mmCIF file with all atom_site columns, C-alpha atoms in Angstrom:
data_model
loop_
_atom_site.group_PDB
_atom_site.id
_atom_site.type_symbol
_atom_site.label_atom_id
_atom_site.label_alt_id
_atom_site.label_comp_id
_atom_site.label_asym_id
_atom_site.label_entity_id
_atom_site.label_seq_id
_atom_site.pdbx_PDB_ins_code
_atom_site.Cartn_x
_atom_site.Cartn_y
_atom_site.Cartn_z
_atom_site.occupancy
_atom_site.B_iso_or_equiv
_atom_site.pdbx_formal_charge
_atom_site.auth_seq_id
_atom_site.auth_comp_id
_atom_site.auth_asym_id
_atom_site.auth_atom_id
_atom_site.pdbx_PDB_model_num
ATOM 1   C CA . UNK A 1 1   ? 67.957 -144.421 -19.548 1.00 0.00 ? 1   UNK A CA 1
ATOM 2   C CA . UNK A 1 2   ? 68.839 -141.093 -17.937 1.00 0.00 ? 2   UNK A CA 1
ATOM 3   C CA . UNK A 1 3   ? 72.221 -141.082 -19.822 1.00 0.00 ? 3   UNK A CA 1
ATOM 4   C CA . UNK A 1 4   ? 70.543 -141.207 -23.235 1.00 0.00 ? 4   UNK A CA 1
ATOM 5   C CA . UNK A 1 5   ? 71.192 -137.960 -25.197 1.00 0.00 ? 5   UNK A CA 1
ATOM 6   C CA . UNK A 1 6   ? 67.452 -137.390 -25.673 1.00 0.00 ? 6   UNK A CA 1
ATOM 7   C CA . UNK A 1 7   ? 66.265 -138.295 -22.150 1.00 0.00 ? 7   UNK A CA 1
ATOM 8   C CA . UNK A 1 8   ? 63.428 -136.084 -20.967 1.00 0.00 ? 8   UNK A CA 1
ATOM 9   C CA . UNK A 1 9   ? 61.560 -135.908 -17.682 1.00 0.00 ? 9   UNK A CA 1
ATOM 10  C CA . UNK A 1 10  ? 58.237 -134.349 -18.447 1.00 0.00 ? 10  UNK A CA 1
ATOM 11  C CA . UNK A 1 11  ? 55.832 -133.139 -15.775 1.00 0.00 ? 11  UNK A CA 1
ATOM 12  C CA . UNK A 1 12  ? 52.500 -132.904 -17.507 1.00 0.00 ? 12  UNK A CA 1
ATOM 13  C CA . UNK A 1 13  ? 49.209 -134.515 -17.839 1.00 0.00 ? 13  UNK A CA 1
ATOM 14  C CA . UNK A 1 14  ? 47.158 -136.978 -20.045 1.00 0.00 ? 14  UNK A CA 1
ATOM 15  C CA . UNK A 1 15  ? 43.443 -137.664 -20.457 1.00 0.00 ? 15  UNK A CA 1
ATOM 16  C CA . UNK A 1 16  ? 42.802 -140.660 -18.278 1.00 0.00 ? 16  UNK A CA 1
ATOM 17  C CA . UNK A 1 17  ? 38.961 -140.643 -18.098 1.00 0.00 ? 17  UNK A CA 1
ATOM 18  C CA . UNK A 1 18  ? 36.124 -139.885 -20.440 1.00 0.00 ? 18  UNK A CA 1
ATOM 19  C CA . UNK A 1 19  ? 32.679 -139.096 -19.229 1.00 0.00 ? 19  UNK A CA 1
ATOM 20  C CA . UNK A 1 20  ? 29.963 -138.627 -21.930 1.00 0.00 ? 20  UNK A CA 1
ATOM 21  C CA . UNK A 1 21  ? 26.423 -137.349 -21.652 1.00 0.00 ? 21  UNK A CA 1
ATOM 22  C CA . UNK A 1 22  ? 24.118 -137.676 -24.663 1.00 0.00 ? 22  UNK A CA 1
ATOM 23  C CA . UNK A 1 23  ? 20.529 -136.773 -25.037 1.00 0.00 ? 23  UNK A CA 1
ATOM 24  C CA . UNK A 1 24  ? 18.607 -139.253 -27.228 1.00 0.00 ? 24  UNK A CA 1
ATOM 25  C CA . UNK A 1 25  ? 15.949 -138.251 -29.860 1.00 0.00 ? 25  UNK A CA 1
ATOM 26  C CA . UNK A 1 26  ? 13.412 -139.887 -27.392 1.00 0.00 ? 26  UNK A CA 1
ATOM 27  C CA . UNK A 1 27  ? 14.442 -137.363 -24.615 1.00 0.00 ? 27  UNK A CA 1
ATOM 28  C CA . UNK A 1 28  ? 16.374 -139.797 -22.510 1.00 0.00 ? 28  UNK A CA 1
ATOM 29  C CA . UNK A 1 29  ? 19.774 -139.057 -21.090 1.00 0.00 ? 29  UNK A CA 1
ATOM 30  C CA . UNK A 1 30  ? 22.649 -141.556 -21.547 1.00 0.00 ? 30  UNK A CA 1
ATOM 31  C CA . UNK A 1 31  ? 25.648 -141.123 -19.338 1.00 0.00 ? 31  UNK A CA 1
ATOM 32  C CA . UNK A 1 32  ? 28.830 -143.254 -20.032 1.00 0.00 ? 32  UNK A CA 1
ATOM 33  C CA . UNK A 1 33  ? 32.176 -143.473 -18.386 1.00 0.00 ? 33  UNK A CA 1
ATOM 34  C CA . UNK A 1 34  ? 35.521 -144.991 -19.512 1.00 0.00 ? 34  UNK A CA 1
ATOM 35  C CA . UNK A 1 35  ? 38.687 -145.108 -17.252 1.00 0.00 ? 35  UNK A CA 1
ATOM 36  C CA . UNK A 1 36  ? 42.180 -145.781 -18.642 1.00 0.00 ? 36  UNK A CA 1
ATOM 37  C CA . UNK A 1 37  ? 43.144 -147.131 -15.265 1.00 0.00 ? 37  UNK A CA 1
ATOM 38  C CA . UNK A 1 38  ? 40.851 -150.023 -15.654 1.00 0.00 ? 38  UNK A CA 1
ATOM 39  C CA . UNK A 1 39  ? 42.646 -151.347 -18.796 1.00 0.00 ? 39  UNK A CA 1
ATOM 40  C CA . UNK A 1 40  ? 44.578 -154.444 -17.893 1.00 0.00 ? 40  UNK A CA 1
ATOM 41  C CA . UNK A 1 41  ? 47.750 -155.945 -19.400 1.00 0.00 ? 41  UNK A CA 1
ATOM 42  C CA . UNK A 1 42  ? 45.664 -157.511 -22.234 1.00 0.00 ? 42  UNK A CA 1
ATOM 43  C CA . UNK A 1 43  ? 44.315 -154.082 -23.270 1.00 0.00 ? 43  UNK A CA 1
ATOM 44  C CA . UNK A 1 44  ? 40.688 -155.180 -22.798 1.00 0.00 ? 44  UNK A CA 1
ATOM 45  C CA . UNK A 1 45  ? 38.414 -152.222 -22.327 1.00 0.00 ? 45  UNK A CA 1
ATOM 46  C CA . UNK A 1 46  ? 35.074 -151.744 -20.682 1.00 0.00 ? 46  UNK A CA 1
ATOM 47  C CA . UNK A 1 47  ? 32.701 -148.902 -19.856 1.00 0.00 ? 47  UNK A CA 1
ATOM 48  C CA . UNK A 1 48  ? 29.703 -148.331 -17.653 1.00 0.00 ? 48  UNK A CA 1
ATOM 49  C CA . UNK A 1 49  ? 26.679 -146.277 -18.258 1.00 0.00 ? 49  UNK A CA 1
ATOM 50  C CA . UNK A 1 50  ? 23.213 -145.294 -17.196 1.00 0.00 ? 50  UNK A CA 1
ATOM 51  C CA . UNK A 1 51  ? 20.045 -144.392 -18.996 1.00 0.00 ? 51  UNK A CA 1
ATOM 52  C CA . UNK A 1 52  ? 18.136 -141.625 -17.156 1.00 0.00 ? 52  UNK A CA 1
ATOM 53  C CA . UNK A 1 53  ? 18.103 -142.840 -13.458 1.00 0.00 ? 53  UNK A CA 1
ATOM 54  C CA . UNK A 1 54  ? 18.016 -146.558 -14.245 1.00 0.00 ? 54  UNK A CA 1
ATOM 55  C CA . UNK A 1 55  ? 20.501 -149.098 -12.686 1.00 0.00 ? 55  UNK A CA 1
ATOM 56  C CA . UNK A 1 56  ? 24.008 -148.792 -14.180 1.00 0.00 ? 56  UNK A CA 1
ATOM 57  C CA . UNK A 1 57  ? 25.269 -151.360 -16.680 1.00 0.00 ? 57  UNK A CA 1
ATOM 58  C CA . UNK A 1 58  ? 28.589 -152.285 -18.160 1.00 0.00 ? 58  UNK A CA 1
ATOM 59  C CA . UNK A 1 59  ? 29.799 -153.110 -21.682 1.00 0.00 ? 59  UNK A CA 1
ATOM 60  C CA . UNK A 1 60  ? 32.853 -155.119 -22.366 1.00 0.00 ? 60  UNK A CA 1
ATOM 61  C CA . UNK A 1 61  ? 34.679 -156.089 -25.562 1.00 0.00 ? 61  UNK A CA 1
ATOM 62  C CA . UNK A 1 62  ? 32.557 -156.496 -28.624 1.00 0.00 ? 62  UNK A CA 1
ATOM 63  C CA . UNK A 1 63  ? 29.263 -155.415 -27.122 1.00 0.00 ? 63  UNK A CA 1
ATOM 64  C CA . UNK A 1 64  ? 26.740 -152.754 -28.226 1.00 0.00 ? 64  UNK A CA 1
ATOM 65  C CA . UNK A 1 65  ? 23.779 -151.012 -26.444 1.00 0.00 ? 65  UNK A CA 1
ATOM 66  C CA . UNK A 1 66  ? 21.420 -148.932 -28.568 1.00 0.00 ? 66  UNK A CA 1
ATOM 67  C CA . UNK A 1 67  ? 19.239 -146.340 -26.726 1.00 0.00 ? 67  UNK A CA 1
ATOM 68  C CA . UNK A 1 68  ? 16.902 -144.716 -29.216 1.00 0.00 ? 68  UNK A CA 1
ATOM 69  C CA . UNK A 1 69  ? 19.304 -142.905 -31.647 1.00 0.00 ? 69  UNK A CA 1
ATOM 70  C CA . UNK A 1 70  ? 22.359 -143.241 -29.425 1.00 0.00 ? 70  UNK A CA 1
ATOM 71  C CA . UNK A 1 71  ? 24.662 -146.266 -29.798 1.00 0.00 ? 71  UNK A CA 1
ATOM 72  C CA . UNK A 1 72  ? 27.275 -147.284 -27.263 1.00 0.00 ? 72  UNK A CA 1
ATOM 73  C CA . UNK A 1 73  ? 29.742 -149.776 -28.754 1.00 0.00 ? 73  UNK A CA 1
ATOM 74  C CA . UNK A 1 74  ? 32.813 -151.378 -27.255 1.00 0.00 ? 74  UNK A CA 1
ATOM 75  C CA . UNK A 1 75  ? 35.398 -152.775 -29.674 1.00 0.00 ? 75  UNK A CA 1
ATOM 76  C CA . UNK A 1 76  ? 38.112 -154.851 -27.963 1.00 0.00 ? 76  UNK A CA 1
ATOM 77  C CA . UNK A 1 77  ? 39.350 -151.880 -26.012 1.00 0.00 ? 77  UNK A CA 1
ATOM 78  C CA . UNK A 1 78  ? 37.847 -148.658 -27.604 1.00 0.00 ? 78  UNK A CA 1
ATOM 79  C CA . UNK A 1 79  ? 34.454 -147.059 -26.823 1.00 0.00 ? 79  UNK A CA 1
ATOM 80  C CA . UNK A 1 80  ? 32.366 -145.504 -29.636 1.00 0.00 ? 80  UNK A CA 1
ATOM 81  C CA . UNK A 1 81  ? 29.406 -143.336 -28.801 1.00 0.00 ? 81  UNK A CA 1
ATOM 82  C CA . UNK A 1 82  ? 27.383 -142.535 -31.880 1.00 0.00 ? 82  UNK A CA 1
ATOM 83  C CA . UNK A 1 83  ? 24.427 -140.031 -32.195 1.00 0.00 ? 83  UNK A CA 1
ATOM 84  C CA . UNK A 1 84  ? 22.558 -138.768 -35.119 1.00 0.00 ? 84  UNK A CA 1
ATOM 85  C CA . UNK A 1 85  ? 25.223 -136.016 -35.530 1.00 0.00 ? 85  UNK A CA 1
ATOM 86  C CA . UNK A 1 86  ? 28.428 -137.224 -33.926 1.00 0.00 ? 86  UNK A CA 1
ATOM 87  C CA . UNK A 1 87  ? 30.710 -140.192 -33.378 1.00 0.00 ? 87  UNK A CA 1
ATOM 88  C CA . UNK A 1 88  ? 33.039 -140.054 -30.408 1.00 0.00 ? 88  UNK A CA 1
ATOM 89  C CA . UNK A 1 89  ? 35.783 -142.603 -30.164 1.00 0.00 ? 89  UNK A CA 1
ATOM 90  C CA . UNK A 1 90  ? 37.814 -143.143 -26.803 1.00 0.00 ? 90  UNK A CA 1
ATOM 91  C CA . UNK A 1 91  ? 40.930 -145.299 -27.337 1.00 0.00 ? 91  UNK A CA 1
ATOM 92  C CA . UNK A 1 92  ? 43.327 -146.418 -24.706 1.00 0.00 ? 92  UNK A CA 1
ATOM 93  C CA . UNK A 1 93  ? 47.065 -145.976 -25.220 1.00 0.00 ? 93  UNK A CA 1
ATOM 94  C CA . UNK A 1 94  ? 50.216 -146.916 -23.166 1.00 0.00 ? 94  UNK A CA 1
ATOM 95  C CA . UNK A 1 95  ? 52.112 -144.151 -21.492 1.00 0.00 ? 95  UNK A CA 1
ATOM 96  C CA . UNK A 1 96  ? 55.546 -144.943 -22.927 1.00 0.00 ? 96  UNK A CA 1
ATOM 97  C CA . UNK A 1 97  ? 58.444 -144.970 -20.525 1.00 0.00 ? 97  UNK A CA 1
ATOM 98  C CA . UNK A 1 98  ? 56.367 -143.733 -17.620 1.00 0.00 ? 98  UNK A CA 1
ATOM 99  C CA . UNK A 1 99  ? 58.474 -143.120 -14.552 1.00 0.00 ? 99  UNK A CA 1
ATOM 100 C CA . UNK A 1 100 ? 55.483 -142.195 -12.208 1.00 0.00 ? 100 UNK A CA 1
ATOM 101 C CA . UNK A 1 101 ? 51.792 -141.609 -12.688 1.00 0.00 ? 101 UNK A CA 1
ATOM 102 C CA . UNK A 1 102 ? 49.427 -143.441 -15.064 1.00 0.00 ? 102 UNK A CA 1
ATOM 103 C CA . UNK A 1 103 ? 50.594 -146.175 -17.260 1.00 0.00 ? 103 UNK A CA 1
ATOM 104 C CA . UNK A 1 104 ? 47.560 -145.812 -19.601 1.00 0.00 ? 104 UNK A CA 1
ATOM 105 C CA . UNK A 1 105 ? 46.024 -142.647 -21.125 1.00 0.00 ? 105 UNK A CA 1
ATOM 106 C CA . UNK A 1 106 ? 43.195 -142.112 -23.587 1.00 0.00 ? 106 UNK A CA 1
ATOM 107 C CA . UNK A 1 107 ? 42.862 -140.474 -26.976 1.00 0.00 ? 107 UNK A CA 1
ATOM 108 C CA . UNK A 1 108 ? 39.457 -138.942 -27.769 1.00 0.00 ? 108 UNK A CA 1
ATOM 109 C CA . UNK A 1 109 ? 38.309 -138.383 -31.328 1.00 0.00 ? 109 UNK A CA 1
ATOM 110 C CA . UNK A 1 110 ? 35.141 -136.524 -32.330 1.00 0.00 ? 110 UNK A CA 1
ATOM 111 C CA . UNK A 1 111 ? 33.736 -136.796 -35.857 1.00 0.00 ? 111 UNK A CA 1
ATOM 112 C CA . UNK A 1 112 ? 30.763 -135.071 -37.161 1.00 0.00 ? 112 UNK A CA 1
ATOM 113 C CA . UNK A 1 113 ? 28.301 -137.245 -39.033 1.00 0.00 ? 113 UNK A CA 1
ATOM 114 C CA . UNK A 1 114 ? 26.641 -134.474 -40.807 1.00 0.00 ? 114 UNK A CA 1
ATOM 115 C CA . UNK A 1 115 ? 27.883 -131.295 -42.435 1.00 0.00 ? 115 UNK A CA 1
ATOM 116 C CA . UNK A 1 116 ? 28.745 -128.533 -40.042 1.00 0.00 ? 116 UNK A CA 1
ATOM 117 C CA . UNK A 1 117 ? 25.985 -126.345 -41.499 1.00 0.00 ? 117 UNK A CA 1
ATOM 118 C CA . UNK A 1 118 ? 23.428 -129.173 -40.699 1.00 0.00 ? 118 UNK A CA 1
ATOM 119 C CA . UNK A 1 119 ? 24.239 -129.438 -36.950 1.00 0.00 ? 119 UNK A CA 1
ATOM 120 C CA . UNK A 1 120 ? 21.175 -128.701 -35.015 1.00 0.00 ? 120 UNK A CA 1
ATOM 121 C CA . UNK A 1 121 ? 23.171 -126.588 -32.497 1.00 0.00 ? 121 UNK A CA 1
ATOM 122 C CA . UNK A 1 122 ? 26.700 -125.416 -33.169 1.00 0.00 ? 122 UNK A CA 1
ATOM 123 C CA . UNK A 1 123 ? 28.767 -127.105 -30.386 1.00 0.00 ? 123 UNK A CA 1
ATOM 124 C CA . UNK A 1 124 ? 31.051 -125.477 -27.943 1.00 0.00 ? 124 UNK A CA 1
ATOM 125 C CA . UNK A 1 125 ? 33.520 -126.662 -25.354 1.00 0.00 ? 125 UNK A CA 1
ATOM 126 C CA . UNK A 1 126 ? 37.267 -127.331 -25.506 1.00 0.00 ? 126 UNK A CA 1
ATOM 127 C CA . UNK A 1 127 ? 36.843 -129.607 -28.497 1.00 0.00 ? 127 UNK A CA 1
ATOM 128 C CA . UNK A 1 128 ? 33.369 -128.666 -29.722 1.00 0.00 ? 128 UNK A CA 1
ATOM 129 C CA . UNK A 1 129 ? 34.176 -125.142 -30.650 1.00 0.00 ? 129 UNK A CA 1
ATOM 130 C CA . UNK A 1 130 ? 36.168 -126.523 -33.551 1.00 0.00 ? 130 UNK A CA 1
ATOM 131 C CA . UNK A 1 131 ? 32.713 -126.942 -35.257 1.00 0.00 ? 131 UNK A CA 1
ATOM 132 C CA . UNK A 1 132 ? 31.086 -123.717 -33.992 1.00 0.00 ? 132 UNK A CA 1
ATOM 133 C CA . UNK A 1 133 ? 30.077 -122.486 -37.456 1.00 0.00 ? 133 UNK A CA 1
ATOM 134 C CA . UNK A 1 134 ? 32.461 -119.536 -37.786 1.00 0.00 ? 134 UNK A CA 1
ATOM 135 C CA . UNK A 1 135 ? 34.738 -121.241 -40.346 1.00 0.00 ? 135 UNK A CA 1
ATOM 136 C CA . UNK A 1 136 ? 37.845 -119.932 -38.571 1.00 0.00 ? 136 UNK A CA 1
ATOM 137 C CA . UNK A 1 137 ? 40.739 -122.185 -37.693 1.00 0.00 ? 137 UNK A CA 1
ATOM 138 C CA . UNK A 1 138 ? 42.363 -121.041 -34.492 1.00 0.00 ? 138 UNK A CA 1
ATOM 139 C CA . UNK A 1 139 ? 45.678 -122.282 -33.162 1.00 0.00 ? 139 UNK A CA 1
ATOM 140 C CA . UNK A 1 140 ? 46.587 -121.911 -29.449 1.00 0.00 ? 140 UNK A CA 1
ATOM 141 C CA . UNK A 1 141 ? 49.599 -122.010 -27.352 1.00 0.00 ? 141 UNK A CA 1
ATOM 142 C CA . UNK A 1 142 ? 51.714 -125.124 -27.531 1.00 0.00 ? 142 UNK A CA 1
ATOM 143 C CA . UNK A 1 143 ? 54.519 -126.374 -25.328 1.00 0.00 ? 143 UNK A CA 1
ATOM 144 C CA . UNK A 1 144 ? 58.006 -126.607 -26.880 1.00 0.00 ? 144 UNK A CA 1
ATOM 145 C CA . UNK A 1 145 ? 59.750 -129.659 -25.355 1.00 0.00 ? 145 UNK A CA 1
ATOM 146 C CA . UNK A 1 146 ? 63.576 -129.584 -24.929 1.00 0.00 ? 146 UNK A CA 1
ATOM 147 C CA . UNK A 1 147 ? 65.587 -132.253 -26.676 1.00 0.00 ? 147 UNK A CA 1
ATOM 148 C CA . UNK A 1 148 ? 66.929 -133.291 -23.317 1.00 0.00 ? 148 UNK A CA 1
ATOM 149 C CA . UNK A 1 149 ? 66.349 -132.454 -19.664 1.00 0.00 ? 149 UNK A CA 1
ATOM 150 C CA . UNK A 1 150 ? 63.452 -131.877 -17.212 1.00 0.00 ? 150 UNK A CA 1
ATOM 151 C CA . UNK A 1 151 ? 60.352 -129.930 -18.413 1.00 0.00 ? 151 UNK A CA 1
ATOM 152 C CA . UNK A 1 152 ? 56.979 -128.886 -17.008 1.00 0.00 ? 152 UNK A CA 1
ATOM 153 C CA . UNK A 1 153 ? 54.099 -128.401 -19.472 1.00 0.00 ? 153 UNK A CA 1
ATOM 154 C CA . UNK A 1 154 ? 52.208 -125.112 -19.218 1.00 0.00 ? 154 UNK A CA 1
ATOM 155 C CA . UNK A 1 155 ? 50.114 -124.618 -22.440 1.00 0.00 ? 155 UNK A CA 1
ATOM 156 C CA . UNK A 1 156 ? 46.399 -124.620 -21.594 1.00 0.00 ? 156 UNK A CA 1
ATOM 157 C CA . UNK A 1 157 ? 44.891 -123.822 -25.088 1.00 0.00 ? 157 UNK A CA 1
ATOM 158 C CA . UNK A 1 158 ? 45.305 -120.166 -24.583 1.00 0.00 ? 158 UNK A CA 1
ATOM 159 C CA . UNK A 1 159 ? 44.563 -118.435 -27.917 1.00 0.00 ? 159 UNK A CA 1
ATOM 160 C CA . UNK A 1 160 ? 42.617 -121.267 -29.335 1.00 0.00 ? 160 UNK A CA 1
ATOM 161 C CA . UNK A 1 161 ? 39.603 -121.214 -27.016 1.00 0.00 ? 161 UNK A CA 1
ATOM 162 C CA . UNK A 1 162 ? 37.058 -118.651 -26.243 1.00 0.00 ? 162 UNK A CA 1
ATOM 163 C CA . UNK A 1 163 ? 37.710 -117.266 -22.742 1.00 0.00 ? 163 UNK A CA 1
ATOM 164 C CA . UNK A 1 164 ? 40.175 -118.857 -20.402 1.00 0.00 ? 164 UNK A CA 1
ATOM 165 C CA . UNK A 1 165 ? 40.689 -122.522 -19.369 1.00 0.00 ? 165 UNK A CA 1
ATOM 166 C CA . UNK A 1 166 ? 38.882 -122.070 -16.048 1.00 0.00 ? 166 UNK A CA 1
ATOM 167 C CA . UNK A 1 167 ? 35.614 -121.208 -18.047 1.00 0.00 ? 167 UNK A CA 1
ATOM 168 C CA . UNK A 1 168 ? 35.456 -124.919 -18.946 1.00 0.00 ? 168 UNK A CA 1
ATOM 169 C CA . UNK A 1 169 ? 35.915 -126.455 -15.489 1.00 0.00 ? 169 UNK A CA 1
ATOM 170 C CA . UNK A 1 170 ? 33.015 -128.854 -14.774 1.00 0.00 ? 170 UNK A CA 1
ATOM 171 C CA . UNK A 1 171 ? 31.538 -129.469 -11.333 1.00 0.00 ? 171 UNK A CA 1
ATOM 172 C CA . UNK A 1 172 ? 31.281 -133.292 -11.748 1.00 0.00 ? 172 UNK A CA 1
ATOM 173 C CA . UNK A 1 173 ? 31.978 -136.000 -14.380 1.00 0.00 ? 173 UNK A CA 1
ATOM 174 C CA . UNK A 1 174 ? 28.461 -135.670 -15.997 1.00 0.00 ? 174 UNK A CA 1
ATOM 175 C CA . UNK A 1 175 ? 28.014 -131.948 -15.573 1.00 0.00 ? 175 UNK A CA 1
ATOM 176 C CA . UNK A 1 176 ? 26.955 -130.107 -18.757 1.00 0.00 ? 176 UNK A CA 1
ATOM 177 C CA . UNK A 1 177 ? 26.924 -126.629 -17.409 1.00 0.00 ? 177 UNK A CA 1
ATOM 178 C CA . UNK A 1 178 ? 29.975 -124.310 -17.960 1.00 0.00 ? 178 UNK A CA 1
ATOM 179 C CA . UNK A 1 179 ? 30.168 -120.724 -19.175 1.00 0.00 ? 179 UNK A CA 1
ATOM 180 C CA . UNK A 1 180 ? 29.575 -121.505 -22.858 1.00 0.00 ? 180 UNK A CA 1
ATOM 181 C CA . UNK A 1 181 ? 27.436 -124.660 -22.661 1.00 0.00 ? 181 UNK A CA 1
ATOM 182 C CA . UNK A 1 182 ? 24.879 -125.315 -25.376 1.00 0.00 ? 182 UNK A CA 1
ATOM 183 C CA . UNK A 1 183 ? 23.825 -128.688 -24.062 1.00 0.00 ? 183 UNK A CA 1
ATOM 184 C CA . UNK A 1 184 ? 20.111 -129.165 -24.207 1.00 0.00 ? 184 UNK A CA 1
ATOM 185 C CA . UNK A 1 185 ? 19.500 -126.424 -26.768 1.00 0.00 ? 185 UNK A CA 1
ATOM 186 C CA . UNK A 1 186 ? 17.322 -127.302 -29.716 1.00 0.00 ? 186 UNK A CA 1
ATOM 187 C CA . UNK A 1 187 ? 18.679 -124.734 -32.186 1.00 0.00 ? 187 UNK A CA 1
#
């Protein structure tokens, strides 16, 4: 309702895809993808994945695939990827009152399964640098939304990340190489 006193038209973005790459303790590479756009009206989720260069497979609701020490598990609609050190949860959400664009988005939550000091390699990346071992909390730029009106988001984590946002651009969904990548390091 555009006449509502708190009506906002926001031009911004949501996460709508998650692409995960995990190296197993056995040296295999697991690649998994989840798309918010594939969630239907019943909120049923599914993901697809590959192990090394093997044929792709899909997991739907209430299914699990274990690859060495990496577990891929689908709840009804959420994907959980568990390694010896991390659990990653990808959960779909509705985009409330969407005028244009996606009607579903995803929330991504990373949880360490070991103490930060016990991580084999301090992580990096947009989210991973939260556990980089320096014990410093850093807060970056945030958008301030108006109470009413039209607004375009602009905050890109400046001040909370090392470098600039373009340092984190990936060349493809399963790419692991970027300016600060630590993927594949042993320690």
